[in-house]
Amino acid sequence: MIPLSWYLIFAAALFSIGLFGVLSRRNAIAILMGVELMLNAVNINLIAFWRYRAVEQIAGQAFAIMVFAVAAAEVAVGLALVISVYRRQNTIIAKEIDMLKW
Amino acid sequence: MALSQIIFLVIAAATLVAALLVVISRNLVHSALWLIATLFGVAIFYGFLSAGFFAVAQVVIYIGAIAILFIFSVMLTRRLMQDNSPQINRGWPLALLLAILFFGGVLGMYNTWPEFAAMAPEMAAEANPLEQLGLALVSPNAYVLPFELASILLVAAMIGAIYLAWEKK
Amino acid sequence: MSFLTDPINAIADWLESLLLSLGLTSQAVTILMTLLGAIVVGSFGLMLVIFLIWVERKVYARIQDRLGPNRVGPWGILQTFPDMIKIFTKEYITPIGADKVPYNLAPILSVSAVLLAWAVIPFASTVVGSDINVGVLYIVAVGAIGTLGIILAGWSSNNKYALLGAFRTVAQMVSYEVPMVLALLIPVLLARSMGVNSIVQSQQVWYILLAPIAAFFFFITSIAETGRAPFDLLEAESEIIAGYQTEYSGLKFGMFFVGEFLHAFTISALTVTLFLGGWRGPWSEQVPLLGTAYFFIKTFIVYFIVLWVRISLPRLRIDQMLNFNWKFLTPIALVMLMATAVLEKILSTWLPTLRLTDSGVILIRTITHLGLNVLVAAGVIYLLRSYTIRREKVGQPRPLAVAPEPPASVLE
């Protein structure tokens, strides 16, 4: 009923929105939110391809689980870094975090 | 148009609008809330794709943990209670151009693929993707190595995150 | 006859044939029936709260040696209705600067998270809302949605204390999800399936006998998830006014209240379903109505235990709560999961070679799992003994004032 193309177009659109978010936001946490959108788009792509092209194999699902795990790990470490930077420099605007030490 | 197609389009439109509001909102907490709506829409899509386990895992992992992490870190790193300064930096026209070019490029590449508009094959009635996934993740000639590496990655991330965010007195 | 033994399915079949004869397509009929089922289950849950509030107040009162509500109706049964009318007619005071949409969404999320969990609980062998094969994970997911409602409530109230209360509540809930999920995995392991109805159907012996530690942990962590005593630091009136619910009044507060009571009942229902055999009992497969009766009797017994725990135990501090979770519950839950998995593997490779009868297999399984649980519990108690504070007797207590012995001449 629903062709594969609809899922792929949706995933590409979600990825582009995430890309726009990463490239154009000032706040470091907002950049991480854009990265999350991109990872979700990739996951939808993987599962759509699994369902439409290779339902008997399990590689699509296994890979999607790996993306889940990596996304969770990356968000945890990224946000810990942001909080740590905020404690030191009292800012989280990506443009202002440009000196290693002064 | 069949009912399932209409439902698909409605939910796809809602999710994309929510994603757009994530990257445009001035208030960061609103961004986080729209992110939760987007993640929920993605979970519904997993349901459409007969990947029920992924739909529920998406809600547990992304909405139940990652979104709450985002909300917490937004609240812990604010200087004022209501911060309405512009959130878009100066290079946003270039970013918009790049995003549109990427979208167009990917679509153009898909159009050259003959099976782009393929329909879903029937899944066997007794297929149990959940059991297949479970077996695949622990059998030595399937995906046990990435599984174990992912667990090590998660442990390392956990330890790293705790250490980084520790308040050193 | 089938109406008497299985009323819900009989009514559903009759309704479906009625709708089909009216000329609707079968797809529309399915959607309509599902919608009707959802409305019935949701309304039933909310109506039940009226009864549950009365039960709680009466049980509290009797345990505390007083009478409880006894004016409105016989034994005060209708007491909840005046309370409801009072809450309905209170004014909604929205604080200045509160974010309107999350502020109004939070109580809705809180209640719906609890009602959503009723979709997968089997009331009888043939009556279940939606028999998905990842039911257990679905229950964890809707618990996560409840946590989200709380953080929305705390943040959108524009109140520092509500925000702090919400932070602490969410920290407690997210921490207690870890041993809860680990304890939930043990019935999944024993039943070889994540579907809730499959878990109930494979409980020839109740899982509380096969995995008592897991049942105990699930019970404790669910009580902590609900935010009831002894884990109710977050809404104790003497501590932080009302925590994340401070700025809510009228029916919005009523929604949080209803959500909490229904959550307590839901965790009793879940404990019964996963560990106490759900609708299983004598003759419950042939007569599903009897299965529903068993289910509700068991759930009310467990609910009584939840109330009993609430009224008897003092409140834990936040650091005691978190220590208890991370240093006691999580390691033991992990050890139990690993040990149960190893034992199941050993049994599944070794038992078929013995060629026992069915009941022999069940007996051996029960005894080995029970033995494993007792062993782990004994090991834990032994390890904990080394942490007891030793008290030494310094000396005999010396009396300060003792009347002198009367002289022998007076005693004569």
Short mmCIF file of N, CA and C in Angstrom, two decimals, chain B residues 3-4 27 29-30 33 36 40 52-53 56-57 59-60 63-65 67-68 71-72 75-76 78 81-82 128-130, chain C residues 27 31 97 99 102 133-134 137-138 140-141 144-145 147-148 151-152 155 158-160 163 166-167 170-171 174 177 194:
data_model
loop_
_atom_site.label_atom_id
_atom_site.label_comp_id
_atom_site.label_asym_id
_atom_site.label_seq_id
_atom_site.Cartn_x
_atom_site.Cartn_y
_atom_site.Cartn_z
N LEU B 3 -6.87 4.17 3.22
CA LEU B 3 -6.85 4.78 4.56
C LEU B 3 -5.45 4.81 5.14
N SER B 4 -4.69 3.72 4.91
CA SER B 4 -3.35 3.67 5.51
C SER B 4 -2.47 4.74 4.89
N ASN B 27 12.87 29.23 22.16
CA ASN B 27 12.97 28.75 23.52
C ASN B 27 13.48 27.31 23.48
N VAL B 29 13.58 24.94 25.68
CA VAL B 29 12.75 23.87 26.25
C VAL B 29 11.64 23.50 25.29
N HIS B 30 11.12 24.52 24.57
CA HIS B 30 10.13 24.19 23.54
C HIS B 30 10.74 23.31 22.47
N LEU B 33 10.67 19.87 23.70
CA LEU B 33 9.34 19.26 23.67
C LEU B 33 8.95 18.88 22.26
N ILE B 36 10.50 15.71 21.41
CA ILE B 36 9.76 14.55 21.91
C ILE B 36 8.63 14.18 20.95
N PHE B 40 8.24 10.67 18.88
CA PHE B 40 7.03 9.87 18.97
C PHE B 40 6.53 9.53 17.57
N GLY B 52 7.61 -3.74 15.65
CA GLY B 52 6.99 -3.32 16.91
C GLY B 52 7.98 -3.13 18.02
N PHE B 53 8.99 -4.00 18.08
CA PHE B 53 9.99 -3.88 19.13
C PHE B 53 10.69 -2.55 19.05
N VAL B 56 8.54 0.37 20.45
CA VAL B 56 8.52 0.47 21.91
C VAL B 56 9.90 0.85 22.43
N ALA B 57 10.97 0.28 21.82
CA ALA B 57 12.32 0.62 22.27
C ALA B 57 12.60 2.10 22.02
N VAL B 59 10.42 4.53 22.21
CA VAL B 59 9.80 5.31 23.28
C VAL B 59 10.61 5.18 24.56
N VAL B 60 11.06 3.97 24.89
CA VAL B 60 11.79 3.79 26.13
C VAL B 60 13.11 4.52 26.09
N ILE B 63 12.52 8.70 24.16
CA ILE B 63 11.66 9.60 24.91
C ILE B 63 11.87 9.43 26.40
N GLY B 64 12.06 8.22 26.86
CA GLY B 64 12.16 8.00 28.30
C GLY B 64 13.49 8.36 28.89
N ALA B 65 14.55 8.41 28.07
CA ALA B 65 15.85 8.69 28.64
C ALA B 65 16.51 9.88 27.96
N ALA B 67 15.41 12.21 25.78
CA ALA B 67 14.70 13.48 25.80
C ALA B 67 14.72 14.08 27.20
N ILE B 68 14.62 13.23 28.22
CA ILE B 68 14.68 13.75 29.59
C ILE B 68 16.07 14.30 29.89
N ILE B 71 16.15 17.73 28.38
CA ILE B 71 15.41 18.73 29.16
C ILE B 71 16.21 19.10 30.41
N PHE B 72 16.78 18.09 31.06
CA PHE B 72 17.58 18.39 32.25
C PHE B 72 18.74 19.29 31.92
N MET B 75 17.76 22.79 31.33
CA MET B 75 17.42 23.53 32.53
C MET B 75 18.63 23.83 33.39
N LEU B 76 19.66 22.95 33.32
CA LEU B 76 20.81 23.17 34.18
C LEU B 76 21.80 24.17 33.60
N ARG B 78 21.01 27.14 31.97
CA ARG B 78 20.38 28.38 31.55
C ARG B 78 20.88 29.50 32.41
N MET B 81 15.69 32.56 33.49
CA MET B 81 14.54 31.67 33.44
C MET B 81 13.88 31.70 32.07
N GLN B 82 13.71 32.92 31.51
CA GLN B 82 13.15 33.02 30.15
C GLN B 82 14.21 33.63 29.26
N ASN B 128 8.75 -14.21 13.11
CA ASN B 128 8.79 -13.53 14.40
C ASN B 128 10.05 -12.71 14.45
N PRO B 129 9.98 -11.47 13.95
CA PRO B 129 11.23 -10.71 13.88
C PRO B 129 11.87 -10.49 15.24
N LEU B 130 11.06 -10.47 16.30
CA LEU B 130 11.64 -10.26 17.62
C LEU B 130 12.53 -11.43 18.00
N GLN C 27 -13.38 -3.12 7.71
CA GLN C 27 -12.27 -2.34 8.26
C GLN C 27 -12.80 -1.30 9.25
N ILE C 31 -12.10 -0.87 13.33
CA ILE C 31 -11.65 0.35 13.97
C ILE C 31 -12.63 0.78 15.04
N GLY C 97 3.36 33.75 33.86
CA GLY C 97 4.62 33.31 33.30
C GLY C 97 4.69 31.82 33.09
N ASP C 99 4.10 28.45 31.18
CA ASP C 99 3.97 28.10 29.78
C ASP C 99 2.66 27.35 29.61
N PRO C 102 2.58 23.24 27.99
CA PRO C 102 3.04 22.15 28.87
C PRO C 102 2.31 22.12 30.19
N ASN C 133 3.35 -8.62 21.12
CA ASN C 133 4.35 -9.55 21.63
C ASN C 133 5.52 -8.86 22.30
N VAL C 134 5.42 -7.54 22.55
CA VAL C 134 6.44 -6.85 23.33
C VAL C 134 5.76 -6.15 24.49
N LEU C 137 7.86 -4.64 27.48
CA LEU C 137 8.61 -3.43 27.16
C LEU C 137 7.65 -2.25 27.00
N TYR C 138 6.44 -2.52 26.51
CA TYR C 138 5.43 -1.48 26.37
C TYR C 138 5.09 -0.89 27.73
N VAL C 140 7.08 -0.67 30.31
CA VAL C 140 8.19 0.21 30.69
C VAL C 140 8.09 1.53 29.94
N ALA C 141 7.69 1.45 28.65
CA ALA C 141 7.63 2.66 27.83
C ALA C 141 6.59 3.63 28.38
N ALA C 144 7.75 5.53 31.20
CA ALA C 144 8.62 6.65 30.83
C ALA C 144 7.79 7.88 30.46
N ILE C 145 6.62 7.66 29.84
CA ILE C 145 5.78 8.81 29.48
C ILE C 145 5.29 9.52 30.73
N THR C 147 6.91 9.84 33.50
CA THR C 147 8.02 10.67 33.97
C THR C 147 8.07 11.99 33.21
N LEU C 148 7.80 11.91 31.91
CA LEU C 148 7.80 13.12 31.09
C LEU C 148 6.74 14.12 31.57
N ILE C 151 8.01 16.08 34.52
CA ILE C 151 8.99 17.13 34.31
C ILE C 151 8.35 18.32 33.63
N LEU C 152 7.35 18.08 32.78
CA LEU C 152 6.62 19.19 32.17
C LEU C 152 5.91 20.00 33.24
N TRP C 155 8.47 22.12 35.25
CA TRP C 155 9.11 23.23 34.57
C TRP C 155 8.11 24.31 34.23
N ASN C 158 6.71 27.65 36.47
CA ASN C 158 7.43 28.90 36.70
C ASN C 158 7.69 29.12 38.19
N ASN C 159 8.11 28.06 38.86
CA ASN C 159 8.22 28.09 40.31
C ASN C 159 9.45 27.27 40.65
N LYS C 160 10.41 27.90 41.37
CA LYS C 160 11.67 27.21 41.63
C LYS C 160 11.47 25.91 42.39
N LEU C 163 10.14 23.20 40.29
CA LEU C 163 11.19 22.67 39.42
C LEU C 163 12.11 21.72 40.18
N ALA C 166 10.33 18.57 40.80
CA ALA C 166 10.25 17.75 39.59
C ALA C 166 11.59 17.08 39.31
N PHE C 167 12.71 17.81 39.50
CA PHE C 167 14.02 17.20 39.29
C PHE C 167 14.20 15.98 40.17
N VAL C 170 11.96 13.09 39.10
CA VAL C 170 12.41 12.40 37.89
C VAL C 170 13.68 11.62 38.18
N ALA C 171 14.57 12.16 39.03
CA ALA C 171 15.78 11.41 39.38
C ALA C 171 15.40 10.09 40.05
N VAL C 174 13.67 7.73 37.31
CA VAL C 174 14.58 7.16 36.32
C VAL C 174 15.53 6.18 36.99
N GLU C 177 13.83 2.87 37.57
CA GLU C 177 13.46 2.08 36.39
C GLU C 177 14.46 0.98 36.14
N MET C 194 7.86 -12.08 25.51
CA MET C 194 7.63 -10.78 26.15
C MET C 194 6.16 -10.43 26.18
#
